[in-house]
Coordinates of C-alpha atoms in Angstrom, one line a residue:
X1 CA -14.2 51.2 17.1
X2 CA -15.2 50.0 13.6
X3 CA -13.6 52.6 11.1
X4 CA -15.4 51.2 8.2
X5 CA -18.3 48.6 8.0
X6 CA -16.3 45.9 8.6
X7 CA -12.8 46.6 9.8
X8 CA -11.7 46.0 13.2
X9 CA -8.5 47.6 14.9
X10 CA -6.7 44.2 15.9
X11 CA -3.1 43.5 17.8
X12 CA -2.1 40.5 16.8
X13 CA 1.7 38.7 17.5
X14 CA 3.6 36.8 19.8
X15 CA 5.9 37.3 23.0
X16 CA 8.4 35.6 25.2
X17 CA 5.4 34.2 27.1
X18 CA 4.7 31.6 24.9
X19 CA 7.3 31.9 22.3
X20 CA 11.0 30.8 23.1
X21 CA 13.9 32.5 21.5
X22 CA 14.1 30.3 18.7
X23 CA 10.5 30.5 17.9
X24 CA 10.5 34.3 18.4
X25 CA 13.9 34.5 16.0
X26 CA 11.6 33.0 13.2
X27 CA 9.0 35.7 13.1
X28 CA 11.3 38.5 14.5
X29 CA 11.3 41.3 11.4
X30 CA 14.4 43.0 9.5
X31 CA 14.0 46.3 8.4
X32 CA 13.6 45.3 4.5
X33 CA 10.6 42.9 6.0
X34 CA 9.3 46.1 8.1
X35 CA 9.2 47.6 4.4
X36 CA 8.2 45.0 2.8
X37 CA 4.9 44.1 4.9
X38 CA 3.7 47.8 4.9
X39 CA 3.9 47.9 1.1
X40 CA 1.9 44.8 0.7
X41 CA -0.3 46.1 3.3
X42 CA -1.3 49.0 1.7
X43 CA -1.6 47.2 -1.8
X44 CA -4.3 45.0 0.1
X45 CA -6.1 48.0 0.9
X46 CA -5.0 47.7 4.6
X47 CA -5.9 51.4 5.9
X48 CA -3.2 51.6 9.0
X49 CA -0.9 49.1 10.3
X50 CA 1.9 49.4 13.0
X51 CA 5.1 47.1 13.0
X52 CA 6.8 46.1 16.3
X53 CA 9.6 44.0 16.4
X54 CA 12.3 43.5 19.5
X55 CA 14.1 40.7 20.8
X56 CA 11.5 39.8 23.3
X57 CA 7.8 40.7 20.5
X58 CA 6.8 40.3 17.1
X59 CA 3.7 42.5 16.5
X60 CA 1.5 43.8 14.1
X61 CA -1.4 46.6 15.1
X62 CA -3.9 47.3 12.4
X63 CA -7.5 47.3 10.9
X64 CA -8.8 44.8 9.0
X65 CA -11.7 42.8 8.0
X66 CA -10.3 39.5 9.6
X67 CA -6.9 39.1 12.0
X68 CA -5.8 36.4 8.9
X69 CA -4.7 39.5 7.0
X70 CA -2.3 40.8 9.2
X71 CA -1.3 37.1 10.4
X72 CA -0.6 36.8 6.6
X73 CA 1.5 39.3 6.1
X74 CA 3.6 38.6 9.2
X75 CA 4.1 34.9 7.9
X76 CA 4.7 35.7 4.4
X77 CA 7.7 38.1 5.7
X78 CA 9.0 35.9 8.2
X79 CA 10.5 32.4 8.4
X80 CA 7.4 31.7 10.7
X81 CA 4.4 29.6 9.6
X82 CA 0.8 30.2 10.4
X83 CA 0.4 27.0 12.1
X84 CA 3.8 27.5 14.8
X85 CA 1.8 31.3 15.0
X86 CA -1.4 29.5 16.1
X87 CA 0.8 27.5 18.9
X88 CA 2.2 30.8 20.5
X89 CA -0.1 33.8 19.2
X90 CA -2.2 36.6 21.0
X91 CA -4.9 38.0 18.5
X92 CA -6.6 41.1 20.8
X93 CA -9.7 42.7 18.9
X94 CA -10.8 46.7 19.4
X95 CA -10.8 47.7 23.3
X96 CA -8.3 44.7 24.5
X97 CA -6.0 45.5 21.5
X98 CA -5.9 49.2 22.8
X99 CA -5.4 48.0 26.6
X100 CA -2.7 45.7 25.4
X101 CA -0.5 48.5 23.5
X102 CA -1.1 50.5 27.0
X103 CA 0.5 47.5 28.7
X104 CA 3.5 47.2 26.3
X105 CA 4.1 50.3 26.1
X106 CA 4.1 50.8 29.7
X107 CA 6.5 48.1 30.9
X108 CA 3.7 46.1 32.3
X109 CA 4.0 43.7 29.4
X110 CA 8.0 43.3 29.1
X111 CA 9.7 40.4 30.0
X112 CA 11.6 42.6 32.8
X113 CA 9.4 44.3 34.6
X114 CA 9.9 48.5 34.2
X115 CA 12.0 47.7 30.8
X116 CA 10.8 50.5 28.7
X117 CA 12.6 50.4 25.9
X118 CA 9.8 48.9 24.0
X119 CA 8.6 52.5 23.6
X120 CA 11.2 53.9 21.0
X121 CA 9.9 50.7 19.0
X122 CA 6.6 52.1 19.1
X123 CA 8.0 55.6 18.1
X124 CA 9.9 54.3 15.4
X125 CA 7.2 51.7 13.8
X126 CA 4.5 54.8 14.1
X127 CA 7.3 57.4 12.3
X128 CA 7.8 54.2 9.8
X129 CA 4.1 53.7 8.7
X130 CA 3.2 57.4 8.6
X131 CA 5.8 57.9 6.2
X132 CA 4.4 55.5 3.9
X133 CA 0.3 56.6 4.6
X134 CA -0.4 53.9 6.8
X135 CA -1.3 55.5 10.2
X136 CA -4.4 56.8 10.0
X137 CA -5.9 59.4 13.1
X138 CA -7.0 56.5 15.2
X139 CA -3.7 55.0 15.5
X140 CA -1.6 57.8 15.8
X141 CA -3.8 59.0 18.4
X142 CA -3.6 55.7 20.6
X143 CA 0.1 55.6 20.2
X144 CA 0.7 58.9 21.4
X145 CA -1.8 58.1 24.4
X146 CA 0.3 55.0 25.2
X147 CA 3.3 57.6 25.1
X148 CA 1.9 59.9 27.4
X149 CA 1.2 57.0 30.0
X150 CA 4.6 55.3 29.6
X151 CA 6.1 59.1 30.7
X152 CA 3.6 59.6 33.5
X153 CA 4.7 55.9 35.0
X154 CA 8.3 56.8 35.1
X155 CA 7.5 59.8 36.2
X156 CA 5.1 59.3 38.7
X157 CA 6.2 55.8 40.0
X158 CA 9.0 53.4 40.9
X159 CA 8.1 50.9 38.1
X160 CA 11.0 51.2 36.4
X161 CA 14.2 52.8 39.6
X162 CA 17.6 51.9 38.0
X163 CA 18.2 50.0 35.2
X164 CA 15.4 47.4 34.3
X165 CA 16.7 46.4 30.2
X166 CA 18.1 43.1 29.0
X167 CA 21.5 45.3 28.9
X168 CA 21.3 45.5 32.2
X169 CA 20.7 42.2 33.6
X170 CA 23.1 41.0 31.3
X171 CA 25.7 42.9 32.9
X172 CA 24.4 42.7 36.7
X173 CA 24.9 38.5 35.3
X174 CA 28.0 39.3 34.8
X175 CA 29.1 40.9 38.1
X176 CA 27.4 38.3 40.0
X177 CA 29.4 34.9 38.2
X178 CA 32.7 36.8 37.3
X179 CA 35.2 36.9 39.9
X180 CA 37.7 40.1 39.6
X181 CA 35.4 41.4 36.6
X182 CA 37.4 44.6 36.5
X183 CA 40.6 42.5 35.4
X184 CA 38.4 40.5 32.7
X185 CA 39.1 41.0 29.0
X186 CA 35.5 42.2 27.7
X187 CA 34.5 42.1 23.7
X188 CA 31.2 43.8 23.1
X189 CA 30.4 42.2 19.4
X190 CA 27.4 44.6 17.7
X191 CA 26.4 48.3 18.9
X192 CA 22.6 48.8 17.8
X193 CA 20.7 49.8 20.7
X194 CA 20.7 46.5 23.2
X195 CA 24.6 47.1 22.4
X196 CA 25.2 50.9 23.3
X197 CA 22.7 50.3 26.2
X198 CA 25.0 47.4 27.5
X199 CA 28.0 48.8 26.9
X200 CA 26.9 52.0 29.5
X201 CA 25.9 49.9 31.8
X202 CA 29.4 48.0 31.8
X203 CA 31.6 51.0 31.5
X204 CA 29.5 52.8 34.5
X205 CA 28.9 49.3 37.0
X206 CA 32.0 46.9 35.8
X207 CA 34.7 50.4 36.2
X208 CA 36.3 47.9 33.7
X209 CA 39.0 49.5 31.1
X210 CA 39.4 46.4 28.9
X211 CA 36.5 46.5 26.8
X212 CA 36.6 46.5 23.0
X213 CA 34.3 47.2 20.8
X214 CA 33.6 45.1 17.0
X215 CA 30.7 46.0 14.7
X216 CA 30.1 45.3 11.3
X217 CA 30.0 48.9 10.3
X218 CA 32.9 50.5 12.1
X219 CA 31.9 53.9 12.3
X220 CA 29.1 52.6 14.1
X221 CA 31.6 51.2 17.2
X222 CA 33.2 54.0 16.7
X223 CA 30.8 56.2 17.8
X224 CA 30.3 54.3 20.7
X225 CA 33.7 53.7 21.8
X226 CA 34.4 57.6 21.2
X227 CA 31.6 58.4 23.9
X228 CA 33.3 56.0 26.8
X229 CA 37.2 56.2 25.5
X230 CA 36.5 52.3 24.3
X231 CA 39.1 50.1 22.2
X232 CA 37.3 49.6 18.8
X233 CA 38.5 46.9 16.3
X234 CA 37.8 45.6 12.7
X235 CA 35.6 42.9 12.1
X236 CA 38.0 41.4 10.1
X237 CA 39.9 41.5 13.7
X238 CA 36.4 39.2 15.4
X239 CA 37.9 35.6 15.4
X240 CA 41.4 37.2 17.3
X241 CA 39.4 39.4 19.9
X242 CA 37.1 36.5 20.3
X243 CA 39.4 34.6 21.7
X244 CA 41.0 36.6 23.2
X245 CA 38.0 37.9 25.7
X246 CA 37.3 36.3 28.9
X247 CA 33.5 37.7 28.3
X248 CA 32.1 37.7 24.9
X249 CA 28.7 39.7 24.7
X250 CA 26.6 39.2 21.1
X251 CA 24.3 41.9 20.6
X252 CA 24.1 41.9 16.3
X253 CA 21.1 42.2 14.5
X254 CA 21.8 39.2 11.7
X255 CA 19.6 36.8 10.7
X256 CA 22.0 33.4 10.6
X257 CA 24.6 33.2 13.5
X258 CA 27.6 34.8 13.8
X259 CA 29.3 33.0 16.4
X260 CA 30.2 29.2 16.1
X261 CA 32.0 26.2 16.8
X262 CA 34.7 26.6 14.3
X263 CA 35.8 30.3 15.7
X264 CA 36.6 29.4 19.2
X265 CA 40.2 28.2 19.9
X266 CA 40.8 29.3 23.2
X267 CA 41.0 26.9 25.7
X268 CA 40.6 29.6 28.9
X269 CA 37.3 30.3 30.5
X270 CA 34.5 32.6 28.0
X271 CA 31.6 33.2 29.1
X272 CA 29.3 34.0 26.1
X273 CA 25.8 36.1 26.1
X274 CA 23.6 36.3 23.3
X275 CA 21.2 39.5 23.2
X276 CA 20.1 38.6 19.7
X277 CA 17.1 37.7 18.6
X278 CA 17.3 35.5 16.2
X279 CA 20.2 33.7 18.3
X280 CA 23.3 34.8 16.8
X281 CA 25.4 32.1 18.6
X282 CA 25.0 28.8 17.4
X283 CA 24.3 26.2 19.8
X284 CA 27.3 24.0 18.4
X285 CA 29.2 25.8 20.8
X286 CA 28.3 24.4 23.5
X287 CA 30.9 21.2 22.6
X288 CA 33.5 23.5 23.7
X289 CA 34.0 22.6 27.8
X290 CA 35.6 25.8 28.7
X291 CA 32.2 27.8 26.8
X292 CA 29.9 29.4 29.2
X293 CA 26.3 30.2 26.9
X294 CA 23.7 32.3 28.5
X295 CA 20.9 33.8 26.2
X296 CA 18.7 36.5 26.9
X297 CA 16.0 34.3 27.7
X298 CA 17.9 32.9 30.5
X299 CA 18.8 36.4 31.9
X300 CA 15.1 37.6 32.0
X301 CA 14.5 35.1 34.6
X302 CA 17.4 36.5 37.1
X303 CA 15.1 38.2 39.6
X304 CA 16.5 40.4 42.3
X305 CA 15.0 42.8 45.2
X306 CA 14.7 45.5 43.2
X307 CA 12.6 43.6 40.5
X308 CA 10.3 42.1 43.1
X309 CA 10.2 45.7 44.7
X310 CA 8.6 47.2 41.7
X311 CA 5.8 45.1 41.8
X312 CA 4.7 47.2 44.4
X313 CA 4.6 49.7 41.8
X314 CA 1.8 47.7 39.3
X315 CA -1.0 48.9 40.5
X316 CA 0.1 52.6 40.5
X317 CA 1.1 52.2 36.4
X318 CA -2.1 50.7 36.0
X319 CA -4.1 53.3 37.5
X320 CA -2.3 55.7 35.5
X321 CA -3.2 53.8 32.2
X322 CA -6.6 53.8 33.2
X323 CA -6.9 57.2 33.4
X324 CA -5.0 58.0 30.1
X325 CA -7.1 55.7 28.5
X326 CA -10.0 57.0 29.6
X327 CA -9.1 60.2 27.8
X328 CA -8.8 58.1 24.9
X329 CA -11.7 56.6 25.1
X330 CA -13.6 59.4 25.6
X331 CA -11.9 60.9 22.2
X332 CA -12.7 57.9 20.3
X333 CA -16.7 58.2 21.8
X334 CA -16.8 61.8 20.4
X335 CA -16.0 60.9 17.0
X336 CA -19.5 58.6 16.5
X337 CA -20.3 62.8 16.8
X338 CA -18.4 63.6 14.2
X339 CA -21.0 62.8 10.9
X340 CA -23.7 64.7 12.7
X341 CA -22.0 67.8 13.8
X342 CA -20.2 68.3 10.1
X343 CA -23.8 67.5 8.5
X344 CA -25.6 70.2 10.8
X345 CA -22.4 73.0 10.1
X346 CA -23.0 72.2 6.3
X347 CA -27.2 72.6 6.7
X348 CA -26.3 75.8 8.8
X349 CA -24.3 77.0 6.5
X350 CA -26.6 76.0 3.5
X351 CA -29.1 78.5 5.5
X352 CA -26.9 80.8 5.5
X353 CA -25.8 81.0 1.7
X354 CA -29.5 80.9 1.0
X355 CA -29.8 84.5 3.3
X356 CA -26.7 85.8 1.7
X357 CA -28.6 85.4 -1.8
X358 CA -32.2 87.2 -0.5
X359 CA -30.2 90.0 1.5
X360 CA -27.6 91.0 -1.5
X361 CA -30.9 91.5 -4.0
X362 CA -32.6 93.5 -0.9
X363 CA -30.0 95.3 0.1
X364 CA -27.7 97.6 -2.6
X365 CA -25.1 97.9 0.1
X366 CA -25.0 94.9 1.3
X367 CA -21.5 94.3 3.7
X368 CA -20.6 90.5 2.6
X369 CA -17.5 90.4 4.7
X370 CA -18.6 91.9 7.5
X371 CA -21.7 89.4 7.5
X372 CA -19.6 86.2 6.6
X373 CA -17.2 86.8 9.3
X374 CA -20.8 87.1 11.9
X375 CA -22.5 84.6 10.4
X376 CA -19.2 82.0 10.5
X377 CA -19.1 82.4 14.5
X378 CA -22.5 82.1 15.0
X379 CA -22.3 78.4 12.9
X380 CA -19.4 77.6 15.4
X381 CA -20.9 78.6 18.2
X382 CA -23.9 76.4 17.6
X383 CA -21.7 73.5 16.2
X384 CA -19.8 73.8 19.5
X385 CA -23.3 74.1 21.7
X386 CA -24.8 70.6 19.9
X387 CA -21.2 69.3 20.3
X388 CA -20.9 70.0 24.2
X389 CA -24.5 68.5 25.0
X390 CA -23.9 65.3 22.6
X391 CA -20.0 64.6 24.7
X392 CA -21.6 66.1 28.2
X393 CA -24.8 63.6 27.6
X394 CA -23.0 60.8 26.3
X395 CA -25.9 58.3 27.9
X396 CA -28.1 59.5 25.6
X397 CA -26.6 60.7 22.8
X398 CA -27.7 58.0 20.0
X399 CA -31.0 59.4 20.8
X400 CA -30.0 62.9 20.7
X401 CA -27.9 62.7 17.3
X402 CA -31.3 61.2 15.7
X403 CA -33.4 63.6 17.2
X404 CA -30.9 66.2 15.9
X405 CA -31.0 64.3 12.3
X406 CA -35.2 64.8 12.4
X407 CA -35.4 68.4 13.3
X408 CA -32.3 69.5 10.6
X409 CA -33.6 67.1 8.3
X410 CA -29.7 65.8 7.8
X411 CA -28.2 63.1 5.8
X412 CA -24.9 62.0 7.2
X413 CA -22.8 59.4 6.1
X414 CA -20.7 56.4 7.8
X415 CA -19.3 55.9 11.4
X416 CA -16.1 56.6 12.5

């Protein structure tokens, strides 16, 4: 696991387990801070590091000397403090770091059971750090292990049968308080993912036509609205429609809120959910009797049969992990390998350089080609016979690769 002498791959962050919304709206990350921290990352010499960042996890995954450096970086890019991140942190070193990216990724982790959309985040903060030469094999590797598994359990198992997101427990809330729900006047206010997910899980359970859409980039709603036939509306048009609404859903991805006291003037019935993280509805609300304020945090704790039916389903997903990442681990044993069979290729081939040079003055016509292209499969096919015993033997095989060192007389150089 050590990629140099002293780094260590670390996951280090903080979930909905110990951290409430507020808490988590302090360290959650904007795309400028994604940026931000892997520039600085690699400036510190930081040789891979993987941002995560969702309404319900802040994460970093990375190697360094020390978890401080990647605590660090989160703080300084964050409204978060290193002492509230030692009240509500998880800091998971090597082979518990892997097994907890298998969990997240899989739905094991998430605060609704199943709820895989923590998976495209993984996708998207791997695409974000390769770009920038921050995911090195090890890490790309693991993340496309952890995608493997998250595919197999949805495939394989019931862990996640219907809907299992935030979006939808915010609208299977909805249906179970709101009386004629199909009459109601709906405003959907942001369309970033927990948005568009929400708003297709209204338009196909709620059979509701009074929905409109507001984001702050209209072409954005737009888009949306286009695919279910949706009213869309300027966001100059937010404090009318708000009031307007009998159900207000907040999905926006700002950092101060964007709902308040001041806006409401209604004095009918509105029922208000916040799928933001940070909160984008300010508690000052609340002073408004006719206001109804549910955040996402309260949602997750809705359970229903069909959550406590895929429990059943745990023990399958983790079998599956298991076995995906014992693939992995198997991978990352081979590549303590690696130094030894590249330093006996390069002695072989040394031999065989040395041959070439005796046979051309012996031989007047010498075939160089045709005895390259010989000589270059037998090196491979003894590479590949050291590398099959060393993997097949794995018990063994720091006595082997010495052994191996002592008779070719090799020199190799670091671990992976």
């Amino acid at each position: 696991m050590q990629q140099q002498k002293s780094t260590y791959f670390y996951a280090i962050g903080l979930s909905y387990k110990k951290a409430d919304a507020e808490v988590r709206g302090h360290f959650s990350l904007s795309d400028n801070a994604k940026q931000t921290i892997l520039a600085d990352a690699k400036k510190n010499g930081i040789e891979s590091a993987l941002l995560v960042s969702t309404c319900n996890r802040t994460e970093i995954y990375g190697f360094a000397e020390h978890p401080y450096q990647l605590i660090h970086l989160l703080c300084e890019n964050t409204k978060g403090t290193v002492e509230k991140f030692q009240d509500v942190a998880y800091i998971h070193k090597n082979k518990e770091a892997i097994n907890h990216m298998f969990r997240v990724g899989s739905g094991l982790d998430s605060q609704i059971l199943g709820d895989f959309e923590i998976i495209s985040q993984l996708k998207f903060g791997a695409k974000a750090s390769k770009k920038v030469g921050l995911l090195n094999s090890f890490t790309e590797r693991l993340v496309n292990a952890v995608i493997q598994a998250s595919k197999r359990i949805k495939n394989e198992t019931e862990l996640s049968s219907g809907a299992t997101s935030v979006s939808f427990a915010s609208v299977q809330y909805i249906m179970n308080t709101v009386q004629n729900i199909n009459e109601k006047n709906i405003l959907l206010f942001g369309t970033g993912k927990i948005g568009r997910n929400t708003c297709e899980n209204l338009v196909k359970h709620t059979k509701n036509s009074h929905i409109t859409l507001i984001n702050r980039t209209k072409d954005k709603a737009e888009e949306v609205g286009g695919k279910f036939n949706l009213v869309v509306k300027d966001y100059e048009n937010l404090e009318e429609e708000v009031n307007a609404a009998d159900i207000l859903i907040v999905a926006t991805g700002a950092q101060n809120p964007t709902i308040y006291k001041s806006l409401i003037t209604t004095k009918k019935p509105l029922l208000i959910l916040d799928l933001s993280i940070p909160k984008n509805v300010n508690e000052d609300i609340r002073a408004h009797a006719n206001i109804t304020l549910v955040h996402l945090d309260d949602l997750a704790k809705i359970t229903d049969d069909t959550l406590e039916k895929r429990k059943a389903f745990i023990p399958d997903a983790e079998g599956i992990i298991a076995d995906v990442m014992s693939e992995f681990n198997a991978w990352l044993d081979t590549l303590k390998f690696v130094p030894t069979l590249q330093a006996i290729k390069h002695k072989l081939t040394d031999y065989k350089n040395s041959e070439f040079n005796t046979q051309r003055k012996k031989m007047v016509d010498f075939n160089e080609d045709q005895a390259e292209l010989i000589t270059n499969n037998l090196i491979q096919k003894i590479t590949n016979q050291f590398a099959h015993h060393l993997r097949e033997d794995s018990n063994t095989s720091d006595e082997s690769i010495e052994l191996i060192k002592k008779i070719f007389q090799l020199e190799t150089t670091g671990n992976v």
